[in-house]
PDB file of C-alpha atoms in Angstrom:
ATOM      1  CA  MET A   1      37.233-253.466 200.008  1.00 53.00           C
ATOM      2  CA  ALA A   2      39.477-251.961 196.828  1.00 59.00           C
ATOM      3  CA  ASN A   3      42.678-249.959 197.677  1.00 71.00           C
ATOM      4  CA  ALA A   4      42.532-247.853 194.617  1.00 70.00           C
ATOM      5  CA  PHE A   5      39.729-246.173 192.847  1.00 61.00           C
ATOM      6  CA  PRO A   6      39.084-246.345 189.511  1.00 67.00           C
ATOM      7  CA  LEU A   7      40.120-249.417 188.640  1.00 67.00           C
ATOM      8  CA  ASN A   8      38.175-251.307 185.651  1.00 73.00           C
ATOM      9  CA  ASP A   9      36.372-253.826 186.644  1.00 73.00           C
ATOM     10  CA  ILE A  10      36.017-253.601 190.435  1.00 72.00           C
ATOM     11  CA  GLU A  11      33.057-253.607 192.563  1.00 75.00           C
ATOM     12  CA  TYR A  12      33.161-250.370 195.262  1.00 66.00           C
ATOM     13  CA  LEU A  13      32.070-250.132 198.197  1.00 73.00           C
ATOM     14  CA  ALA A  14      30.677-246.765 199.284  1.00 71.00           C
ATOM     15  CA  ASP A  15      33.217-246.154 201.411  1.00 69.00           C
ATOM     16  CA  ASP A  16      35.938-246.505 198.879  1.00 66.00           C
ATOM     17  CA  LEU A  17      34.064-244.169 197.153  1.00 68.00           C
ATOM     18  CA  ARG A  18      33.397-241.922 199.603  1.00 66.00           C
ATOM     19  CA  ARG A  19      37.646-241.190 199.893  1.00 67.00           C
ATOM     20  CA  TRP A  20      37.319-239.911 196.414  1.00 67.00           C
ATOM     21  CA  PHE A  21      36.355-236.798 199.022  1.00 67.00           C
ATOM     22  CA  VAL A  22      39.745-237.115 201.270  1.00 70.00           C
ATOM     23  CA  GLY A  23      41.026-233.507 202.161  1.00 66.00           C
ATOM     24  CA  ARG A  24      37.808-231.391 201.751  1.00 76.00           C
ATOM     25  CA  GLU A  25      36.456-230.371 205.507  1.00 83.00           C
ATOM     26  CA  SER A  26      32.655-231.137 206.285  1.00 86.00           C
ATOM     27  CA  GLY A  27      30.080-227.951 206.254  1.00 89.00           C
ATOM     28  CA  ILE A  28      27.655-225.980 203.345  1.00 91.00           C
ATOM     29  CA  LEU A  29      28.765-225.229 200.388  1.00 89.00           C
ATOM     30  CA  ASN A  30      26.439-221.916 200.589  1.00 84.00           C
ATOM     31  CA  ILE A  31      26.018-221.813 196.869  1.00 85.00           C
ATOM     32  CA  THR A  32      23.069-219.722 196.669  1.00 87.00           C
ATOM     33  CA  GLY A  33      24.106-217.389 200.013  1.00 86.00           C
ATOM     34  CA  THR A  34      20.914-218.410 202.199  1.00 91.00           C
ATOM     35  CA  ASP A  35      21.471-222.384 201.606  1.00 93.00           C
ATOM     36  CA  PHE A  36      20.265-224.032 204.876  1.00 95.00           C
ATOM     37  CA  SER A  37      19.373-221.021 206.621  1.00 95.00           C
ATOM     38  CA  VAL A  38      17.168-221.530 209.477  1.00 96.00           C
ATOM     39  CA  SER A  39      14.674-219.307 210.139  1.00 96.00           C
ATOM     40  CA  ALA A  40      10.846-218.573 212.718  1.00 96.00           C
ATOM     41  CA  ALA A  41       8.157-219.541 210.349  1.00 95.00           C
ATOM     42  CA  GLY A  42       4.779-218.529 212.649  1.00 94.00           C
ATOM     43  CA  GLY A  43       3.635-220.101 216.014  1.00 95.00           C
ATOM     44  CA  MET A  44       5.952-223.229 216.900  1.00 96.00           C
ATOM     45  CA  LEU A  45       7.311-223.485 213.174  1.00 96.00           C
ATOM     46  CA  VAL A  46      10.914-223.164 212.322  1.00 97.00           C
ATOM     47  CA  SER A  47      12.299-223.374 208.393  1.00 97.00           C
ATOM     48  CA  VAL A  48      14.975-224.361 206.404  1.00 97.00           C
ATOM     49  CA  ASN A  49      15.777-222.980 202.932  1.00 96.00           C
ATOM     50  CA  PRO A  50      16.837-225.523 200.577  1.00 96.00           C
ATOM     51  CA  GLY A  51      21.099-226.315 200.572  1.00 94.00           C
ATOM     52  CA  GLN A  52      23.795-228.133 199.798  1.00 93.00           C
ATOM     53  CA  ALA A  53      26.669-229.424 202.005  1.00 93.00           C
ATOM     54  CA  TYR A  54      29.315-232.133 202.967  1.00 89.00           C
ATOM     55  CA  LEU A  55      29.296-234.138 206.127  1.00 90.00           C
ATOM     56  CA  HIS A  56      32.456-236.455 206.895  1.00 86.00           C
ATOM     57  CA  THR A  57      30.685-239.868 208.244  1.00 83.00           C
ATOM     58  CA  SER A  58      32.784-240.654 210.812  1.00 77.00           C
ATOM     59  CA  THR A  59      36.041-238.472 213.143  1.00 80.00           C
ATOM     60  CA  GLU A  60      38.217-240.118 211.433  1.00 74.00           C
ATOM     61  CA  LYS A  61      37.481-237.941 208.384  1.00 72.00           C
ATOM     62  CA  THR A  62      38.838-240.861 205.340  1.00 72.00           C
ATOM     63  CA  GLY A  63      36.162-239.321 203.009  1.00 75.00           C
ATOM     64  CA  GLY A  64      32.350-238.176 203.095  1.00 83.00           C
ATOM     65  CA  LEU A  65      29.203-237.670 201.255  1.00 88.00           C
ATOM     66  CA  MET A  66      26.698-234.871 200.048  1.00 88.00           C
ATOM     67  CA  TYR A  67      23.432-233.896 201.315  1.00 92.00           C
ATOM     68  CA  TRP A  68      21.186-231.275 199.775  1.00 93.00           C
ATOM     69  CA  THR A  69      17.317-230.863 199.941  1.00 94.00           C
ATOM     70  CA  ASP A  70      15.685-229.176 196.793  1.00 93.00           C
ATOM     71  CA  THR A  71      12.422-227.609 198.699  1.00 94.00           C
ATOM     72  CA  LEU A  72      11.688-225.377 201.825  1.00 96.00           C
ATOM     73  CA  LYS A  73      11.643-227.904 205.114  1.00 96.00           C
ATOM     74  CA  GLN A  74       9.519-227.136 208.406  1.00 97.00           C
ATOM     75  CA  PHE A  75       9.882-228.253 211.218  1.00 97.00           C
ATOM     76  CA  GLN A  76       7.009-228.379 214.538  1.00 96.00           C
ATOM     77  CA  VAL A  77       9.200-227.406 217.808  1.00 96.00           C
ATOM     78  CA  GLN A  78       8.368-229.144 220.784  1.00 95.00           C
ATOM     79  CA  VAL A  79       7.103-226.953 223.944  1.00 94.00           C
ATOM     80  CA  ALA A  80       8.680-226.392 226.876  1.00 93.00           C
ATOM     81  CA  ASP A  81       6.792-227.484 229.625  1.00 88.00           C
ATOM     82  CA  THR A  82       8.859-226.391 233.061  1.00 89.00           C
ATOM     83  CA  SER A  83      12.678-224.585 231.994  1.00 94.00           C
ATOM     84  CA  ASP A  84      14.506-223.233 229.202  1.00 95.00           C
ATOM     85  CA  ARG A  85      15.926-225.370 226.257  1.00 96.00           C
ATOM     86  CA  TYR A  86      17.901-225.213 223.749  1.00 97.00           C
ATOM     87  CA  ASP A  87      17.546-227.172 220.254  1.00 97.00           C
ATOM     88  CA  TYR A  88      18.468-227.145 217.206  1.00 98.00           C
ATOM     89  CA  ILE A  89      17.950-228.152 213.471  1.00 98.00           C
ATOM     90  CA  ALA A  90      20.986-230.546 211.959  1.00 97.00           C
ATOM     91  CA  VAL A  91      22.293-232.328 208.330  1.00 97.00           C
ATOM     92  CA  ARG A  92      22.894-235.839 210.149  1.00 96.00           C
ATOM     93  CA  TYR A  93      24.963-238.570 209.469  1.00 93.00           C
ATOM     94  CA  SER A  94      24.379-242.162 210.380  1.00 92.00           C
ATOM     95  CA  LYS A  95      26.170-245.409 209.973  1.00 89.00           C
ATOM     96  CA  GLU A  96      24.128-247.492 211.226  1.00 91.00           C
ATOM     97  CA  GLU A  97      20.870-246.038 209.874  1.00 93.00           C
ATOM     98  CA  ASN A  98      22.757-246.325 206.406  1.00 90.00           C
ATOM     99  CA  SER A  99      20.789-242.426 206.105  1.00 92.00           C
ATOM    100  CA  CYS A 100      21.847-239.155 205.556  1.00 93.00           C
ATOM    101  CA  THR A 101      19.002-236.509 207.425  1.00 95.00           C
ATOM    102  CA  LEU A 102      18.102-232.799 207.977  1.00 96.00           C
ATOM    103  CA  LYS A 103      16.943-233.334 211.609  1.00 96.00           C
ATOM    104  CA  TYR A 104      15.028-230.994 214.427  1.00 97.00           C
ATOM    105  CA  VAL A 105      17.059-232.049 217.214  1.00 97.00           C
ATOM    106  CA  VAL A 106      15.181-231.685 221.452  1.00 96.00           C
ATOM    107  CA  GLY A 107      18.122-230.388 223.404  1.00 95.00           C
ATOM    108  CA  THR A 108      18.753-229.736 226.742  1.00 94.00           C
ATOM    109  CA  GLY A 109      19.040-226.182 228.867  1.00 94.00           C
ATOM    110  CA  VAL A 110      22.443-225.720 227.972  1.00 95.00           C
ATOM    111  CA  THR A 111      23.881-224.861 224.393  1.00 95.00           C
ATOM    112  CA  PRO A 112      24.420-227.537 222.063  1.00 96.00           C
ATOM    113  CA  THR A 113      27.897-229.536 220.553  1.00 95.00           C
ATOM    114  CA  PRO A 114      27.755-231.380 217.546  1.00 95.00           C
ATOM    115  CA  VAL A 115      27.278-235.508 218.044  1.00 95.00           C
ATOM    116  CA  ARG A 116      30.244-236.339 215.914  1.00 93.00           C
ATOM    117  CA  THR A 117      31.294-240.304 217.008  1.00 90.00           C
ATOM    118  CA  THR A 118      32.605-242.846 214.637  1.00 86.00           C
ATOM    119  CA  ASN A 119      28.616-244.173 213.407  1.00 89.00           C
ATOM    120  CA  ILE A 120      27.235-240.608 213.071  1.00 92.00           C
ATOM    121  CA  TYR A 121      28.547-237.159 212.059  1.00 93.00           C
ATOM    122  CA  GLU A 122      26.684-234.104 211.705  1.00 95.00           C
ATOM    123  CA  ILE A 123      27.076-230.357 211.651  1.00 95.00           C
ATOM    124  CA  ILE A 124      24.160-228.183 213.222  1.00 97.00           C
ATOM    125  CA  LEU A 125      22.645-225.113 210.864  1.00 96.00           C
ATOM    126  CA  ALA A 126      21.275-223.251 213.943  1.00 96.00           C
ATOM    127  CA  TYR A 127      20.250-223.998 217.545  1.00 97.00           C
ATOM    128  CA  PHE A 128      17.524-222.278 219.230  1.00 96.00           C
ATOM    129  CA  LEU A 129      16.012-220.791 222.789  1.00 95.00           C
ATOM    130  CA  VAL A 130      12.472-222.724 223.432  1.00 96.00           C
ATOM    131  CA  PRO A 131      11.409-220.098 226.231  1.00 95.00           C
ATOM    132  CA  ALA A 132       9.931-222.135 229.287  1.00 94.00           C
ATOM    133  CA  ASN A 133       5.822-222.460 228.122  1.00 92.00           C
ATOM    134  CA  ALA A 134       6.344-220.215 225.238  1.00 91.00           C
ATOM    135  CA  GLY A 135       3.958-220.757 222.119  1.00 92.00           C
ATOM    136  CA  GLU A 136       6.272-219.248 219.359  1.00 94.00           C
ATOM    137  CA  ILE A 137       9.568-219.104 218.366  1.00 95.00           C
ATOM    138  CA  THR A 138      10.914-215.434 216.918  1.00 94.00           C
ATOM    139  CA  GLN A 139      13.994-214.889 215.287  1.00 93.00           C
ATOM    140  CA  ALA A 140      15.901-213.026 218.448  1.00 93.00           C
ATOM    141  CA  ASN A 141      15.389-217.117 220.005  1.00 95.00           C
ATOM    142  CA  ILE A 142      17.528-218.332 216.845  1.00 95.00           C
ATOM    143  CA  VAL A 143      21.429-218.876 216.293  1.00 94.00           C
ATOM    144  CA  ASP A 144      22.682-219.279 212.935  1.00 94.00           C
ATOM    145  CA  THR A 145      25.738-221.196 213.061  1.00 93.00           C
ATOM    146  CA  ARG A 146      26.361-221.967 209.441  1.00 92.00           C
ATOM    147  CA  LEU A 147      29.966-220.528 209.473  1.00 88.00           C
ATOM    148  CA  ASN A 148      30.554-221.160 212.719  1.00 89.00           C
ATOM    149  CA  SER A 149      33.229-224.057 211.538  1.00 87.00           C
ATOM    150  CA  LYS A 150      32.964-225.231 215.872  1.00 90.00           C
ATOM    151  CA  TYR A 151      29.515-226.402 214.921  1.00 93.00           C
ATOM    152  CA  CYS A 152      28.994-226.234 211.349  1.00 92.00           C
ATOM    153  CA  GLY A 153      31.179-223.719 208.756  1.00 89.00           C
ATOM    154  CA  LEU A 154      31.511-224.144 205.241  1.00 88.00           C
ATOM    155  CA  CYS A 155      33.135-227.174 203.109  1.00 86.00           C
ATOM    156  CA  VAL A 156      36.488-225.906 201.594  1.00 77.00           C
ATOM    157  CA  ASP A 157      39.368-227.726 200.284  1.00 71.00           C
ATOM    158  CA  THR A 158      42.015-228.165 202.791  1.00 62.00           C
ATOM    159  CA  LEU A 159      44.041-230.085 200.082  1.00 57.00           C
ATOM    160  CA  THR A 160      44.368-225.884 198.673  1.00 55.00           C
ATOM    161  CA  LYS A 161      43.747-224.209 201.770  1.00 53.00           C
ATOM    162  CA  ILE A 162      46.813-221.898 202.814  1.00 53.00           C
ATOM    163  CA  PRO A 163      47.711-222.709 206.318  1.00 57.00           C
ATOM    164  CA  THR A 164      47.018-219.391 208.024  1.00 56.00           C
ATOM    165  CA  ASP A 165      47.602-221.071 211.847  1.00 63.00           C
ATOM    166  CA  SER A 166      50.822-220.375 211.984  1.00 66.00           C
ATOM    167  CA  TYR A 167      51.095-216.571 210.736  1.00 65.00           C
ATOM    168  CA  GLU A 168      47.971-216.453 212.993  1.00 64.00           C
ATOM    169  CA  ALA A 169      49.272-217.711 215.817  1.00 71.00           C
ATOM    170  CA  GLN A 170      53.014-215.143 214.885  1.00 74.00           C
ATOM    171  CA  MET A 171      50.803-211.855 214.206  1.00 73.00           C
ATOM    172  CA  THR A 172      49.079-212.534 217.689  1.00 73.00           C
ATOM    173  CA  GLU A 173      52.838-212.788 219.442  1.00 75.00           C
ATOM    174  CA  PHE A 174      53.834-209.737 217.135  1.00 74.00           C
ATOM    175  CA  ILE A 175      50.721-207.733 218.485  1.00 76.00           C
ATOM    176  CA  GLN A 176      51.443-208.969 222.438  1.00 73.00           C
ATOM    177  CA  THR A 177      54.451-207.969 222.219  1.00 74.00           C
ATOM    178  CA  ASN A 178      54.270-205.089 220.692  1.00 74.00           C
ATOM    179  CA  GLN A 179      51.355-204.216 222.832  1.00 73.00           C
ATOM    180  CA  SER A 180      53.626-205.366 225.697  1.00 72.00           C
ATOM    181  CA  SER A 181      56.776-202.168 224.686  1.00 73.00           C
ATOM    182  CA  PHE A 182      54.082-199.634 223.854  1.00 71.00           C
ATOM    183  CA  THR A 183      52.738-199.898 227.499  1.00 72.00           C
ATOM    184  CA  THR A 184      55.550-199.598 229.216  1.00 72.00           C
ATOM    185  CA  TRP A 185      56.836-196.494 227.092  1.00 67.00           C
ATOM    186  CA  PHE A 186      53.515-195.556 227.477  1.00 66.00           C
ATOM    187  CA  GLU A 187      53.743-195.903 231.473  1.00 69.00           C
ATOM    188  CA  SER A 188      57.215-194.849 231.619  1.00 67.00           C
ATOM    189  CA  ILE A 189      56.084-191.304 230.311  1.00 63.00           C
ATOM    190  CA  LYS A 190      53.176-190.485 231.552  1.00 62.00           C
ATOM    191  CA  GLY A 191      54.251-188.987 234.590  1.00 62.00           C
ATOM    192  CA  THR A 192      56.425-186.217 232.598  1.00 62.00           C
ATOM    193  CA  LEU A 193      52.956-184.542 232.117  1.00 57.00           C
ATOM    194  CA  ASP A 194      52.169-184.322 235.004  1.00 58.00           C
ATOM    195  CA  GLY A 195      52.111-181.001 237.334  1.00 59.00           C
ATOM    196  CA  ASP A 196      53.706-178.017 236.113  1.00 62.00           C
ATOM    197  CA  THR A 197      55.053-179.473 233.220  1.00 64.00           C
ATOM    198  CA  ALA A 198      51.805-179.979 231.624  1.00 64.00           C
ATOM    199  CA  ALA A 199      50.863-176.106 232.566  1.00 66.00           C
ATOM    200  CA  LYS A 200      54.181-174.547 231.078  1.00 69.00           C
ATOM    201  CA  LEU A 201      53.679-176.590 228.409  1.00 70.00           C
ATOM    202  CA  ALA A 202      50.289-175.406 227.829  1.00 71.00           C
ATOM    203  CA  ASN A 203      50.888-171.503 228.663  1.00 73.00           C
ATOM    204  CA  GLN A 204      53.390-172.500 225.631  1.00 74.00           C
ATOM    205  CA  ILE A 205      50.732-173.509 223.037  1.00 77.00           C
ATOM    206  CA  THR A 206      47.711-169.779 224.231  1.00 78.00           C
ATOM    207  CA  THR A 207      51.935-168.430 224.215  1.00 77.00           C
ATOM    208  CA  LEU A 208      52.122-169.674 220.237  1.00 78.00           C
ATOM    209  CA  GLN A 209      48.789-169.310 219.630  1.00 76.00           C
ATOM    210  CA  ASP A 210      48.545-165.447 220.622  1.00 75.00           C
ATOM    211  CA  LYS A 211      51.043-165.186 218.480  1.00 73.00           C
ATOM    212  CA  VAL A 212      49.921-166.466 215.146  1.00 71.00           C
ATOM    213  CA  THR A 213      47.179-163.809 216.090  1.00 72.00           C
ATOM    214  CA  ALA A 214      49.024-160.935 216.596  1.00 70.00           C
ATOM    215  CA  LEU A 215      50.449-161.428 212.949  1.00 68.00           C
ATOM    216  CA  GLU A 216      47.249-162.070 210.991  1.00 69.00           C
ATOM    217  CA  PRO A 217      46.413-158.647 210.236  1.00 67.00           C
ATOM    218  CA  TYR A 218      49.934-157.913 208.140  1.00 65.00           C
ATOM    219  CA  LYS A 219      49.603-161.394 205.608  1.00 67.00           C
ATOM    220  CA  ALA A 220      47.235-158.973 203.602  1.00 65.00           C
ATOM    221  CA  GLN A 221      50.279-156.529 203.031  1.00 68.00           C
ATOM    222  CA  VAL A 222      52.583-159.583 202.579  1.00 67.00           C
ATOM    223  CA  ASP A 223      50.153-161.000 200.171  1.00 68.00           C
ATOM    224  CA  THR A 224      50.608-158.104 198.590  1.00 68.00           C
ATOM    225  CA  LEU A 225      54.353-157.152 198.408  1.00 68.00           C
ATOM    226  CA  ASN A 226      54.852-160.593 197.016  1.00 67.00           C
ATOM    227  CA  ALA A 227      52.226-159.937 193.589  1.00 67.00           C
ATOM    228  CA  TRP A 228      53.944-156.135 193.052  1.00 64.00           C
ATOM    229  CA  LYS A 229      57.642-157.946 193.725  1.00 61.00           C
ATOM    230  CA  GLN A 230      55.749-161.113 190.840  1.00 64.00           C
ATOM    231  CA  ALA A 231      54.732-158.007 188.361  1.00 62.00           C
ATOM    232  CA  VAL A 232      58.240-156.572 188.593  1.00 58.00           C
ATOM    233  CA  LEU A 233      60.230-159.490 187.311  1.00 60.00           C
ATOM    234  CA  ALA A 234      57.284-160.247 184.938  1.00 58.00           C
ATOM    235  CA  GLY A 235      58.084-156.686 183.213  1.00 58.00           C
ATOM    236  CA  GLU A 236      54.908-155.485 183.879  1.00 55.00           C
ATOM    237  CA  THR A 237      55.975-153.026 185.507  1.00 50.00           C
ATOM    238  CA  THR A 238      58.581-150.353 186.494  1.00 49.00           C
ATOM    239  CA  VAL A 239      60.531-149.677 190.032  1.00 46.00           C
ATOM    240  CA  MET A 240      61.571-145.525 190.102  1.00 46.00           C
ATOM    241  CA  ILE A 241      64.753-145.326 191.597  1.00 44.00           C
ATOM    242  CA  PHE A 242      65.064-142.036 193.309  1.00 42.00           C
ATOM    243  CA  GLU A 243      68.813-140.426 193.805  1.00 47.00           C
ATOM    244  CA  GLU A 244      69.360-137.741 196.608  1.00 47.00           C
ATOM    245  CA  GLU A 245      70.741-134.439 194.982  1.00 49.00           C
ATOM    246  CA  SER A 246      74.814-133.823 196.202  1.00 45.00           C
TER     247      SER A 246
END
């Protein structure tokens, strides 16, 4: 196995070429927005849209490979005879079989976990409930996991990915600290509005509202006086001054 890539006149293994992708995180590329979306297709059929994805070839994540389909794929779901079951659709790489394929996997009574070892690596596109003795898979049975990094996620280049984990931890701590401070403050003042204090405050508000209401009839007169004042200042009218005779 070579330790550098690419060099002239050197034969490379697939494992060597896969290191070109070191730094990527596995997942779908989602170029169309519907890459590898899974939907009910009537009866016990499910369909998978065309798409492109990148997969690690092992949990060591020292590189990976591309997988794509250009046509719609359909799978016949097996009937669950006696109890509910969770099956799933995955893109799976197998080192022993030297293959990468889109697979329908018969599951168990619990939601699936992706198979990821030194020889097998898969991303789960969707899992779905197969009710016991059901004759149809509905869209409501299907859980889309393409954007969930636990199952699949979006392919990203970690060489340019912003390391947000530390910022998220700081923000979470900030929120928790301030939430605690607010709770402490609120608890300290909560009792001050009980009983007589709350009643007095309500009475004061009512008194202020009554005074505002009482002044409403004079508002028009004040507006008229202000308009007259502005007219005088602008020379648009005159003021007659009368002196008392002695």
